[in-house]
Coordinates of C-alpha atoms in Angstrom, one line a residue:
Chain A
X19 CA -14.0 128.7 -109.9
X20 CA -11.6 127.5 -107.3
X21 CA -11.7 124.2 -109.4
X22 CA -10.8 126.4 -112.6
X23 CA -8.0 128.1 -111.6
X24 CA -7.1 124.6 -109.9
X25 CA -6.5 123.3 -113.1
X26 CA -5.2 126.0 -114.7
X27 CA -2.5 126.2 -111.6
X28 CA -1.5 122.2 -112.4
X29 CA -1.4 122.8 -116.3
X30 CA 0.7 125.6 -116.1
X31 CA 3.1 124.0 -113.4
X32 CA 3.8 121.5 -115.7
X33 CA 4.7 123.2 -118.6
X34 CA 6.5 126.2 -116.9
X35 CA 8.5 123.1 -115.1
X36 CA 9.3 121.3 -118.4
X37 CA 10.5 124.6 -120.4
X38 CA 12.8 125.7 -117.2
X39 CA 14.4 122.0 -116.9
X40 CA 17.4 122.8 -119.7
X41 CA 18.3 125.9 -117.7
X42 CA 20.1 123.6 -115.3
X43 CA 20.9 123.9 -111.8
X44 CA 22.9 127.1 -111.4
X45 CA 21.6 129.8 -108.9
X46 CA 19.1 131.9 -111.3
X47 CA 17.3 128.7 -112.3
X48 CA 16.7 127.7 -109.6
X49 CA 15.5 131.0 -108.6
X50 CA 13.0 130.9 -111.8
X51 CA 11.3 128.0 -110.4
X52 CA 10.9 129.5 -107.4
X53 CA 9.9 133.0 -108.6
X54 CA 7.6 130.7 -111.3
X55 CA 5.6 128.8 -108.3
X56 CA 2.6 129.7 -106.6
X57 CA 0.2 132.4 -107.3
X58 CA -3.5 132.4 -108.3
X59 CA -2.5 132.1 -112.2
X60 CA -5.7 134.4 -112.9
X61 CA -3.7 135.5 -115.8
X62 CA -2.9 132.3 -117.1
X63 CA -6.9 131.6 -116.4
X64 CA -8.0 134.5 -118.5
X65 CA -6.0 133.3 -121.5
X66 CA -6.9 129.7 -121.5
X67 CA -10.7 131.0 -120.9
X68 CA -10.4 133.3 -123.8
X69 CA -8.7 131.0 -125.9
X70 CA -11.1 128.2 -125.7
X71 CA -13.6 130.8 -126.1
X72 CA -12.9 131.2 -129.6
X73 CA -12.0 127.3 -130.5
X74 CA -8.2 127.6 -130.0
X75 CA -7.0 124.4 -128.4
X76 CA -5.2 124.5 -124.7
X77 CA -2.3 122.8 -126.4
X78 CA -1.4 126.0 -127.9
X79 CA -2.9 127.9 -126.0
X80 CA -0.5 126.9 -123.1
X81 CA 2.3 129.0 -124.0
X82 CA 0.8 132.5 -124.0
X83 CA -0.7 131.3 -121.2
X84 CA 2.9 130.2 -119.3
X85 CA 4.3 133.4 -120.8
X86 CA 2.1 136.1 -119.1
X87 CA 3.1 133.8 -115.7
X88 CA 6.4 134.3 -116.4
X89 CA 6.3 137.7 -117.0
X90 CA 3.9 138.3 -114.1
X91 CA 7.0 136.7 -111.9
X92 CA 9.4 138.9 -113.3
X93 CA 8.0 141.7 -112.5
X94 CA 6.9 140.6 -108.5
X95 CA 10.8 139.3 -108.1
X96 CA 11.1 143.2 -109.6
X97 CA 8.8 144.8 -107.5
X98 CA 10.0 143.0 -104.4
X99 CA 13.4 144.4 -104.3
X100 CA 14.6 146.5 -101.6
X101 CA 14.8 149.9 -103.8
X102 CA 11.0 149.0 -104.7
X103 CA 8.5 148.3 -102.4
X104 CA 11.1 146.0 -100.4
X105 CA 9.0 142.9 -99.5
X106 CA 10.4 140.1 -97.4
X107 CA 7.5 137.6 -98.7
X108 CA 5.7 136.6 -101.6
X109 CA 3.0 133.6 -102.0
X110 CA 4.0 133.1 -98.8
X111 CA 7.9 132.2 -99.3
X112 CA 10.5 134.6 -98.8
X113 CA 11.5 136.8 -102.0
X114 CA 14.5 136.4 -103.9
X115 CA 16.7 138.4 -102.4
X116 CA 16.0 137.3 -99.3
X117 CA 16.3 133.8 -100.4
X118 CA 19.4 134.1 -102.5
X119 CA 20.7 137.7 -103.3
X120 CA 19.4 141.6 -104.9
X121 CA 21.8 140.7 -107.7
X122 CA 20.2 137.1 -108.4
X123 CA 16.9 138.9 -108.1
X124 CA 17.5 141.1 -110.5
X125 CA 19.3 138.9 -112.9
X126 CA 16.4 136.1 -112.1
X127 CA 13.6 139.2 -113.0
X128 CA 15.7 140.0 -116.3
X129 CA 15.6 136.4 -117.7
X130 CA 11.9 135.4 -116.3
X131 CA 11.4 138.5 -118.8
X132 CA 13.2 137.1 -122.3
X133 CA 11.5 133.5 -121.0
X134 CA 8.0 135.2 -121.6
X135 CA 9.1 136.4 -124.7
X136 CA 10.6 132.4 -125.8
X137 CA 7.7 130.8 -124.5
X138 CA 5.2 133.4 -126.4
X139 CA 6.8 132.8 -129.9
X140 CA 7.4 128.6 -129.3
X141 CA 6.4 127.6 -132.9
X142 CA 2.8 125.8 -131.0
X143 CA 1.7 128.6 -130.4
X144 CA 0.2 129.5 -133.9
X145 CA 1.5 131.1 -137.3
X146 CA 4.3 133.3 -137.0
X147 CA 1.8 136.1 -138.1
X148 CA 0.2 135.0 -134.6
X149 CA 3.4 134.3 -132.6
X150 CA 4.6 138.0 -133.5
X151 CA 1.7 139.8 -132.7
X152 CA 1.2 138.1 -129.6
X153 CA 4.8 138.9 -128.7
X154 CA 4.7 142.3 -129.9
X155 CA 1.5 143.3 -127.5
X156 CA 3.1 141.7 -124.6
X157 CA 6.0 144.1 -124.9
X158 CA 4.0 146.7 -125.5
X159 CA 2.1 145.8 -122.4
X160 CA 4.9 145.4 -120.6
X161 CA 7.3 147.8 -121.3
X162 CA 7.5 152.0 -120.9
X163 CA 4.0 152.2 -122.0
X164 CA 2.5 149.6 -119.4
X165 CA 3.1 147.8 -116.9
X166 CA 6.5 149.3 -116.3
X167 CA 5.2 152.9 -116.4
X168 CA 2.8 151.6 -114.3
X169 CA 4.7 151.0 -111.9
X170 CA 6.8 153.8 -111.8
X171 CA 3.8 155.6 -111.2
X172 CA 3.2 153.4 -108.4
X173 CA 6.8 154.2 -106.6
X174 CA 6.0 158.0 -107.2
X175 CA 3.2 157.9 -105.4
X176 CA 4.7 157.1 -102.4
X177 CA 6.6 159.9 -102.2
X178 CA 5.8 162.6 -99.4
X179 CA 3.3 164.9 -100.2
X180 CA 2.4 163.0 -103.7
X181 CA -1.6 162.4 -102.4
X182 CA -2.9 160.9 -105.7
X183 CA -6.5 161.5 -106.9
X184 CA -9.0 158.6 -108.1
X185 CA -8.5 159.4 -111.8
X186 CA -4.5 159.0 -111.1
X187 CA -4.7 155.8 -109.4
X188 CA -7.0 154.3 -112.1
X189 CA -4.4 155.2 -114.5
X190 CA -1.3 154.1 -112.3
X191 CA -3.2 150.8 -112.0
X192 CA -4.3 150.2 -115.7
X193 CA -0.2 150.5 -116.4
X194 CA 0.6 148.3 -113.3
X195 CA -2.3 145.4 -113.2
X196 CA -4.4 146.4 -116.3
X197 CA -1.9 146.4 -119.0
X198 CA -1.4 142.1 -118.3
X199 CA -5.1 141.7 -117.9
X200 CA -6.0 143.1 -121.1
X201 CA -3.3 141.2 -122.7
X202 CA -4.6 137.8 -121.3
X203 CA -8.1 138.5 -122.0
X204 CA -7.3 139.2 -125.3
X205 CA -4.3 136.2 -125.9
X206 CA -7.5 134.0 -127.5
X207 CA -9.0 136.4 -130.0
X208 CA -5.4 137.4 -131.1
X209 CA -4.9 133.2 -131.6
X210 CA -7.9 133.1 -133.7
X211 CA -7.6 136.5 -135.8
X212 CA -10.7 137.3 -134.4
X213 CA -11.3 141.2 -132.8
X214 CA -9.9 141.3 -129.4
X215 CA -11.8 144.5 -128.7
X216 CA -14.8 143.2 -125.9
X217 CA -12.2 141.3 -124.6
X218 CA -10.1 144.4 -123.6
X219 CA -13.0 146.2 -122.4
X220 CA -14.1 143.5 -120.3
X221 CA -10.6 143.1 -118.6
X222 CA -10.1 147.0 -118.2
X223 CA -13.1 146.7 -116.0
X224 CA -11.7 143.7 -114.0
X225 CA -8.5 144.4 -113.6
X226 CA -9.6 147.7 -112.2
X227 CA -11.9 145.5 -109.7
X228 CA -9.3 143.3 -108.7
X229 CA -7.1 145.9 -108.1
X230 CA -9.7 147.7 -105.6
X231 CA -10.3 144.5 -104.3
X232 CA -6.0 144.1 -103.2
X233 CA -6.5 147.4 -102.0
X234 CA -9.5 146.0 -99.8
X235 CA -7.5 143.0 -98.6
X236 CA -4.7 145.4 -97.8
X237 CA -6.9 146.7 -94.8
X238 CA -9.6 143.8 -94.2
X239 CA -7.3 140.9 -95.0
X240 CA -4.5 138.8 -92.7
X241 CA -0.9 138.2 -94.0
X242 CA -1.2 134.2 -93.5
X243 CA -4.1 134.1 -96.2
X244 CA -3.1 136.9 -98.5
X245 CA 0.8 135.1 -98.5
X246 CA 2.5 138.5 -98.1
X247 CA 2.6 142.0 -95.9
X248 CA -0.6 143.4 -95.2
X249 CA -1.5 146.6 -94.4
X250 CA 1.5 148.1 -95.9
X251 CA 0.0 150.9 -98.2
X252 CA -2.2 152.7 -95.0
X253 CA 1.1 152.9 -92.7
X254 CA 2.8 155.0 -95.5
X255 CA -0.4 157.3 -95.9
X256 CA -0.4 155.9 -99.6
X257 CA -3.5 156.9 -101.4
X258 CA -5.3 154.1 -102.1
X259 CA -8.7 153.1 -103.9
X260 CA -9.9 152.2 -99.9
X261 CA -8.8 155.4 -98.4
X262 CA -10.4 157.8 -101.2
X263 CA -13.9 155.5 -101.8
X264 CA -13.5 154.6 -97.9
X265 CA -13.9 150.7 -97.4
X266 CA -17.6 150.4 -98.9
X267 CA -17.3 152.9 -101.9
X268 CA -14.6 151.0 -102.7
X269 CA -16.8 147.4 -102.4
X270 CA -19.2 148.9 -104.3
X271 CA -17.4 150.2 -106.9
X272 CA -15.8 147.3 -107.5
X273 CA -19.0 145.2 -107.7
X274 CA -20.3 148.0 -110.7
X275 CA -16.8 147.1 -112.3
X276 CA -17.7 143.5 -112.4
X277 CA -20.9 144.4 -113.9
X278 CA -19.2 146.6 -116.5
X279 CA -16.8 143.6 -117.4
X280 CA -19.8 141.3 -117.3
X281 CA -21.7 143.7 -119.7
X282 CA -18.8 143.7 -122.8
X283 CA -19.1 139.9 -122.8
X284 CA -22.7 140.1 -123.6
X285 CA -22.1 139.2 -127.5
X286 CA -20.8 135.9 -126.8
X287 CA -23.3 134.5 -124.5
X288 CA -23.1 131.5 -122.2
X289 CA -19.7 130.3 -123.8
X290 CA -18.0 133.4 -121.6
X291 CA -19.5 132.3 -118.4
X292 CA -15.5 131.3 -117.2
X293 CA -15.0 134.5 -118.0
X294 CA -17.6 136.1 -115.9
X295 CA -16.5 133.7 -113.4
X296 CA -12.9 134.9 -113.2
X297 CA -14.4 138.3 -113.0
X298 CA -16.2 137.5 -109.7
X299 CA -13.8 135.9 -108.7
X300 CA -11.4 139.1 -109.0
X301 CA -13.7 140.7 -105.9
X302 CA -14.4 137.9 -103.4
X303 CA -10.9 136.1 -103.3
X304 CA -9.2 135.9 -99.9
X305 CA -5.9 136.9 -101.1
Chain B
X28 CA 35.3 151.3 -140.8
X29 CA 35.1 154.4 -138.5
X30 CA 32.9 155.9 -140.7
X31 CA 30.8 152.7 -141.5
X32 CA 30.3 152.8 -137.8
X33 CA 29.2 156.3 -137.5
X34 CA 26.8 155.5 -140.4
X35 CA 24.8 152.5 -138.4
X36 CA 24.9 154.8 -135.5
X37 CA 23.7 157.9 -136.8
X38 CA 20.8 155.6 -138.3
X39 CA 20.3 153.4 -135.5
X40 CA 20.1 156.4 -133.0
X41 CA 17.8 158.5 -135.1
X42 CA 15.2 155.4 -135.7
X43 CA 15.0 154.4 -132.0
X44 CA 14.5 158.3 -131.0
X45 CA 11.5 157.9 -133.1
X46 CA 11.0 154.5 -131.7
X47 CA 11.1 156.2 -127.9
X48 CA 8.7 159.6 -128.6
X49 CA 5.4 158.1 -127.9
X50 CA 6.8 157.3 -124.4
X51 CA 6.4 160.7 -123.2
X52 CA 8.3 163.1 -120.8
X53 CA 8.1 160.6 -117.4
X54 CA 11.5 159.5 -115.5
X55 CA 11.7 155.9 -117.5
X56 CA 11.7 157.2 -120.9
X57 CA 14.4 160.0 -120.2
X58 CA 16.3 157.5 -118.5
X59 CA 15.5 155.1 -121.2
X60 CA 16.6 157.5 -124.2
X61 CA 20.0 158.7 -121.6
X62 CA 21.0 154.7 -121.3
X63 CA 20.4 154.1 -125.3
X64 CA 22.1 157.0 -126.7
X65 CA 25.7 156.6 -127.5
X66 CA 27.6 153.4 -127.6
X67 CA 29.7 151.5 -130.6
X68 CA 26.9 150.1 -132.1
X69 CA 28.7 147.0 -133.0
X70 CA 26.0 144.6 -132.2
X71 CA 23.5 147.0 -135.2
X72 CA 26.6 147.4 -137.0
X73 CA 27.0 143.5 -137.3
X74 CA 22.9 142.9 -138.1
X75 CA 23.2 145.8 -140.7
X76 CA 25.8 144.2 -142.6
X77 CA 24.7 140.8 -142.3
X78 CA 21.5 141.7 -143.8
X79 CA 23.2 144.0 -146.6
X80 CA 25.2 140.4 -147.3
X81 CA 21.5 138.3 -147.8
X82 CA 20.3 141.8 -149.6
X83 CA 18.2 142.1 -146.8
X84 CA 16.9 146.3 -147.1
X85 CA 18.2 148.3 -144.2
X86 CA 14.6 149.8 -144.0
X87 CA 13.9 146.2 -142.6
X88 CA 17.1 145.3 -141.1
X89 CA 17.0 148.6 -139.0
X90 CA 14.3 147.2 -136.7
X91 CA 16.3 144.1 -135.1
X92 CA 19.5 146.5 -135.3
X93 CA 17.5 149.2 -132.8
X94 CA 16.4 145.6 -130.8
X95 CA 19.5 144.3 -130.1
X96 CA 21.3 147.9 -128.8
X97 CA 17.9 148.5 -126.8
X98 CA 18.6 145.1 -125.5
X99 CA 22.6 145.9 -124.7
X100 CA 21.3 148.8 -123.2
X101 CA 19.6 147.0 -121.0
X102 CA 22.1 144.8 -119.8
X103 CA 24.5 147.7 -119.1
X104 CA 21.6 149.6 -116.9
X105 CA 21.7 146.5 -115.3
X106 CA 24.6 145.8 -114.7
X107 CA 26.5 149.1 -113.3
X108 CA 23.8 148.7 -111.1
X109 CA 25.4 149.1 -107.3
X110 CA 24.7 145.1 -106.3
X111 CA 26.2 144.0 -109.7
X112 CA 29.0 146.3 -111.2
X113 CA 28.4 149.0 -109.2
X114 CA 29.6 151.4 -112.0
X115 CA 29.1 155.1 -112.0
X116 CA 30.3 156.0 -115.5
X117 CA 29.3 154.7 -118.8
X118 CA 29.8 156.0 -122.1
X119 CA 31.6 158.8 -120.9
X120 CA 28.2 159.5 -118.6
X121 CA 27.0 158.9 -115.1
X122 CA 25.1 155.5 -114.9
X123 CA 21.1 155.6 -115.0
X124 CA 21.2 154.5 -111.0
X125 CA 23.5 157.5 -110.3
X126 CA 21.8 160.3 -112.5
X127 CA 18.6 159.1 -111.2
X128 CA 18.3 156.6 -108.5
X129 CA 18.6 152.7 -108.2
X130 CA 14.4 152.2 -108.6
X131 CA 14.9 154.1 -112.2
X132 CA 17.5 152.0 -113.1
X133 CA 16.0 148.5 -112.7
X134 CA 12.9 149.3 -114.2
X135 CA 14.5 151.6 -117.5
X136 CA 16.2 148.0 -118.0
X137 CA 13.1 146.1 -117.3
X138 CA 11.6 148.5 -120.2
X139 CA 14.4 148.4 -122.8
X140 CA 14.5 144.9 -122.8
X141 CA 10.4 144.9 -123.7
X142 CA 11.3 147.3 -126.3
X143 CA 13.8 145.4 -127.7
X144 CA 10.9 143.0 -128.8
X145 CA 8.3 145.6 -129.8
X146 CA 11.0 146.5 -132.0
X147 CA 12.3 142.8 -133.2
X148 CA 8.4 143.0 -133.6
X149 CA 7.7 145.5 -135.4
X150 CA 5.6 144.5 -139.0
X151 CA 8.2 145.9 -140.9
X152 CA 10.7 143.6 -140.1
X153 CA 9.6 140.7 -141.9
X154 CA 7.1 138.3 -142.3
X155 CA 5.2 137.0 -139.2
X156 CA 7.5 133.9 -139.3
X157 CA 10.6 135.8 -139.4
X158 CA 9.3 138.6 -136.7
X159 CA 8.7 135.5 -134.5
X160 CA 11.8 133.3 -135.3
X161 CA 14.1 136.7 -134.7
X162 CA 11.8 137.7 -131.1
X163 CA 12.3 133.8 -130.3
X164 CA 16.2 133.7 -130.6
X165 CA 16.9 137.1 -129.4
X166 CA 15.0 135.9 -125.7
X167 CA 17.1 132.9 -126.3
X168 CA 20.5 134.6 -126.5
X169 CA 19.4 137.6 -123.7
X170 CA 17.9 134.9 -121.2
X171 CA 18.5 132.6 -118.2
X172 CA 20.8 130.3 -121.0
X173 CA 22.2 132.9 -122.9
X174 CA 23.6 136.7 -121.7
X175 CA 21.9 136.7 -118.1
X176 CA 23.7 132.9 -117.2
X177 CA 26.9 134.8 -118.9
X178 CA 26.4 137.9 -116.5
X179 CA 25.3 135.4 -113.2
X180 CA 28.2 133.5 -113.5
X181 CA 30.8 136.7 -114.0
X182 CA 29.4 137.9 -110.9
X183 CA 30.4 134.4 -109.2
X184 CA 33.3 134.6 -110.9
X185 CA 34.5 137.7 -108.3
X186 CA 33.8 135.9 -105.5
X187 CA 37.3 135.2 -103.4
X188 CA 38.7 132.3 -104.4
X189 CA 36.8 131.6 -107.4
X190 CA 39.9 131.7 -109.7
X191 CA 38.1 130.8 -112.8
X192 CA 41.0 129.3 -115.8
X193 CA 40.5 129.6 -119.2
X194 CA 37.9 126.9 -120.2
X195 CA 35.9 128.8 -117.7
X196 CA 36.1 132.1 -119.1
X197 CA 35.5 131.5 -122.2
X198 CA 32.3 130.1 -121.3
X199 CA 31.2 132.9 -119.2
X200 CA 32.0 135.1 -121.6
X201 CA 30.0 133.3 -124.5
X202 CA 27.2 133.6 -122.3
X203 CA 27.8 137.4 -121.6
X204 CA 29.1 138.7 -124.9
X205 CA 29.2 136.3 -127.4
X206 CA 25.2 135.4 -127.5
X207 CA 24.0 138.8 -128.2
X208 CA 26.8 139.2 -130.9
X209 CA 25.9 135.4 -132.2
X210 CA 22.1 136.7 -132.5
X211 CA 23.4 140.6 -134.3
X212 CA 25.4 138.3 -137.1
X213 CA 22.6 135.5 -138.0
X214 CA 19.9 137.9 -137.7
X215 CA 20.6 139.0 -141.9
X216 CA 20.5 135.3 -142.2
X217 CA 17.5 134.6 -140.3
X218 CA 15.7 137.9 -142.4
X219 CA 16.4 136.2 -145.5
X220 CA 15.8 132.5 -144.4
X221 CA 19.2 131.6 -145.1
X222 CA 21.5 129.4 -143.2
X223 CA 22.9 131.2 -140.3
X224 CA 25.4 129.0 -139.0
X225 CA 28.6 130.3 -140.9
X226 CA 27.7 133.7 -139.4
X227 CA 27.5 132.3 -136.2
X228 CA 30.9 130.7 -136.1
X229 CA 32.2 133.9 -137.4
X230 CA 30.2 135.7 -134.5
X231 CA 31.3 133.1 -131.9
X232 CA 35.0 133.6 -132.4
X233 CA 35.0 137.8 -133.1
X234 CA 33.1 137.9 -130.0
X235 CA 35.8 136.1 -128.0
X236 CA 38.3 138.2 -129.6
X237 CA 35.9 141.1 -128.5
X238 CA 36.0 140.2 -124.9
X239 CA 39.9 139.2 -124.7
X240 CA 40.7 143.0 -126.2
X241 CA 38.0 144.5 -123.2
X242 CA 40.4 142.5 -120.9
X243 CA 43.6 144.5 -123.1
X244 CA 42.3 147.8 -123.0
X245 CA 41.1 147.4 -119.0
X246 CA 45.2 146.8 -118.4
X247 CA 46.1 149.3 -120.9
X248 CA 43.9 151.6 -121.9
X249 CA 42.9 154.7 -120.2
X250 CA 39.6 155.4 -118.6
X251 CA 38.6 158.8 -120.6
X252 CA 39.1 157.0 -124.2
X253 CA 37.1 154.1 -122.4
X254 CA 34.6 156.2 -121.0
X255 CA 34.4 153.6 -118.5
X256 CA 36.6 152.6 -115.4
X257 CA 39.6 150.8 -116.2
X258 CA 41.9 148.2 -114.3
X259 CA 38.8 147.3 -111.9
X260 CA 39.5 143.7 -113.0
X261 CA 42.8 143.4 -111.9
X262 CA 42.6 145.4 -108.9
X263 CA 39.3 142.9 -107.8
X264 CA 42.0 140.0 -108.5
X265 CA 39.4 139.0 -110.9
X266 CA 41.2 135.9 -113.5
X267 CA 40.6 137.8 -116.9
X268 CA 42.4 136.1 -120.5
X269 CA 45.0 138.7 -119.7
X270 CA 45.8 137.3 -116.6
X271 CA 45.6 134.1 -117.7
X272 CA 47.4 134.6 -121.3
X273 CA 49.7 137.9 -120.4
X274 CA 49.2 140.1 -122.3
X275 CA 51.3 139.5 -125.2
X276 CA 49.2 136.0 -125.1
X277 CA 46.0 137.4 -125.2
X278 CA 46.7 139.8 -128.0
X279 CA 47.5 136.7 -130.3
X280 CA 45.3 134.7 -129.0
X281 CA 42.7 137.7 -129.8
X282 CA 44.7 137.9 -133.4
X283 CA 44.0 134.1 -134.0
X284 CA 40.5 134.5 -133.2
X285 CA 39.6 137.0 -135.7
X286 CA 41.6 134.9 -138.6
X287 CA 38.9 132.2 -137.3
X288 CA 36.4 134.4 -137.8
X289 CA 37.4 135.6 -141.6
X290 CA 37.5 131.8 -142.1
X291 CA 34.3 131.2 -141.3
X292 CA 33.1 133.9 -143.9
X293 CA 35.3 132.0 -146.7
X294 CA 32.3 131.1 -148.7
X295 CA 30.9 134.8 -149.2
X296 CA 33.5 136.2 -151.0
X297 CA 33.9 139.6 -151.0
X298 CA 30.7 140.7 -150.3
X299 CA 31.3 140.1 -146.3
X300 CA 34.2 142.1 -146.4
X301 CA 32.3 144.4 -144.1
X302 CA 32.1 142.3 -141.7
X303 CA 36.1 141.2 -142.1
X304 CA 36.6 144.7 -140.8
X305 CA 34.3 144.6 -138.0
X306 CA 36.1 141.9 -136.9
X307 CA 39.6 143.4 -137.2
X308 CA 38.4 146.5 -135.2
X309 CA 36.9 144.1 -132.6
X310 CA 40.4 144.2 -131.9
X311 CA 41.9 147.4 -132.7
X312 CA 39.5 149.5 -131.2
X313 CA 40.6 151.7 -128.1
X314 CA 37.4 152.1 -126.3

């Protein structure tokens, strides 16, 4: 798996660096490439797997792929700002606004954003039937309905006295981490025309897993190996998937998860083994 | 043209309150509906009529009309935000960041600019080709080369001793303004899969003449017909065309710009006369 995302990681370097090298040198491109580096690129992963899945070459399928990584940045370099969850690091480098400013940030955020959107519709990427749907399901993943919403949710909780229940977690997190998953799982079949629908249940159920599994390295993991704060959510008294399933409920309800995700690829057989493998992955990763 | 205006915003406002009703009763979407209500609609106005000239229906044309104000929208969210602007009025109402809180306001604009391309999206816009081709230069005009560089380097641009001169200016401000109204006067063009580019040197010179009256009306103009602060530009020291020009300069430099514009819509005859006018209230307009 490590050798996967490996290549994955190198592929999608590469492209991300040649579509950010006519932005030039000023400030907020060169806080793109640094917003853009690093990370697991399990999303990337998931579309590449689920593109080649269904016969779609990596060629094109390169820029959904470099377009949910460059929307995933935006909304970390987001996320991170002091009047969100305020984080000093991220994939073990110092944010942003740490590095430059909170008004680079959120200028660097805003055009990581429209870059998902360019790299989506590049004329590679398929028909414009293809390139418009694509792009229309990422915003809608995105946006007020998704990921944004998500997390919104996510800052609510955190207020005094909120004490979410299971059930509203799940659905903070299906906004917050889900929303992308589902997208990149389903990137391939959407290339191909072909229905997207086991795609979505499988990465409802592992985006759910990984998340449990963050919230898991948020009180087993160190800071050095996760490449940011640990340990953050249990000194606010933040509800978390941990602290309602307690530490094993929580391993073993993500492990049923996998299983769940593992069960809606069952129709295609042995060719979504990189798939299963990204799901397991999702629960026994470091960081 | 008053009227012609109120037209495209009665439209554009009623089609993106439908647009924003599946986003429920949570903070973001009020926030989202408080930042995209009001406004001149020039940018819609501009796609409207450039459709209407390429007989382009406005049943289809209202889609990237409701995208490109979503996306202003956004930018202005963005950018009263207290490390940018720092603006507590806007259209005659308190900034999203003051009516709610700074958190609300960078992730309503996070989600406005995702439903500018659900909308730019939408399958009643066009064909897949043009869907993709309008998503793909409307990220191109909002991004890291287009309105965000524009807004990045008018930030810089109030740093002491910056002192920007004209050459300068201009090309900030064809980053800030002009791309988005560049994008609003092709996008009739791009619907019909017609040339664009006499639209866009018509576009490219109105929006100059745009800006250059912003710097008029922020010397002369008083904040309640604004519904904005005025004379924060001069009393930052900040080089605007009227401080560079006088204002006597400006205003016929902002007069020789529109004739520029008119010129560039010589070959349409009468039939862009709607967007003649827009240009001569680019410059006439008090607010």
């Amino acid at each position: 798996m490590e050798a996967e995302l490996d290549a994955a990681r190198a592929a999608v370097e590469a492209h991300l660096d040649r579509a950010l090298a006519p932005f030039g040198g000023h400030d907020i491109a060169a806080a793109m490439r640094h917003a853009a580096t690093g990370g697991k690129r399990l999303r990337a992963c998931l579309v590449l797997a689920s593109a080649r899945l269904h016969g779609v070459p990596d060629h094109q399928a390169i820029w959904p792929a470099c377009a949910i990584e460059a929307l995933h940045a935006y909304s970390l370099v987001h996320d991170d700002l002091p009047c969100m969850d305020d984080d000093d690091a991220r994939r073990g480098q110092p944010t942003v606004h740490v590095k430059w400013d909170e008004m680079t940030a959120v200028l660097t955020g805003d055009a990581l954003q429209a870059l998902a959107f360019e790299l989506v519709t590049h004329p590679e990427a398929g028909s414009g039937e293809v390139r418009a749907g694509l792009a229309r399901s990422l915003a809608q993943a995105a946006g007020g309905q998704g990921m944004v919403l998500g997390q919104a949710l996510d800052m609510a909780a955190e207020r005094p006295g909120a004490a979410l229940n299971l059930e509203q977690i799940t659905a903070l997190q299906r906004g917050k981490t889900g929303a992308l998953f589902e997208w990149s799982a389903a990137a391939g079949a959407r290339m191909a025309e072909a229905d997207p629908a086991p795609l979505i249940r499988y990465a409802a159920a592992m985006g759910q897993a990984f998340q449990i599994h963050d919230d898991v390295i948020d009180v087993t993991g160190d800071a050095e190996a996760a490449g940011k704060a640990v340990g953050k959510d249990a000194a606010k008294g933040k509800a978390t998937f941990v602290s309602l399933l307690g530490l094993e409920g929580a391993r073993a309800r993500a492990a049923a998860l996998v299983d769940e995700a593992e069960d809606a690829l069952s129709g295609y057989g042995s060719a979504a083994d990189p798939l299963r493998r990204i799901a397991r992955f999702a629960i026994s990763r470091k960081s």
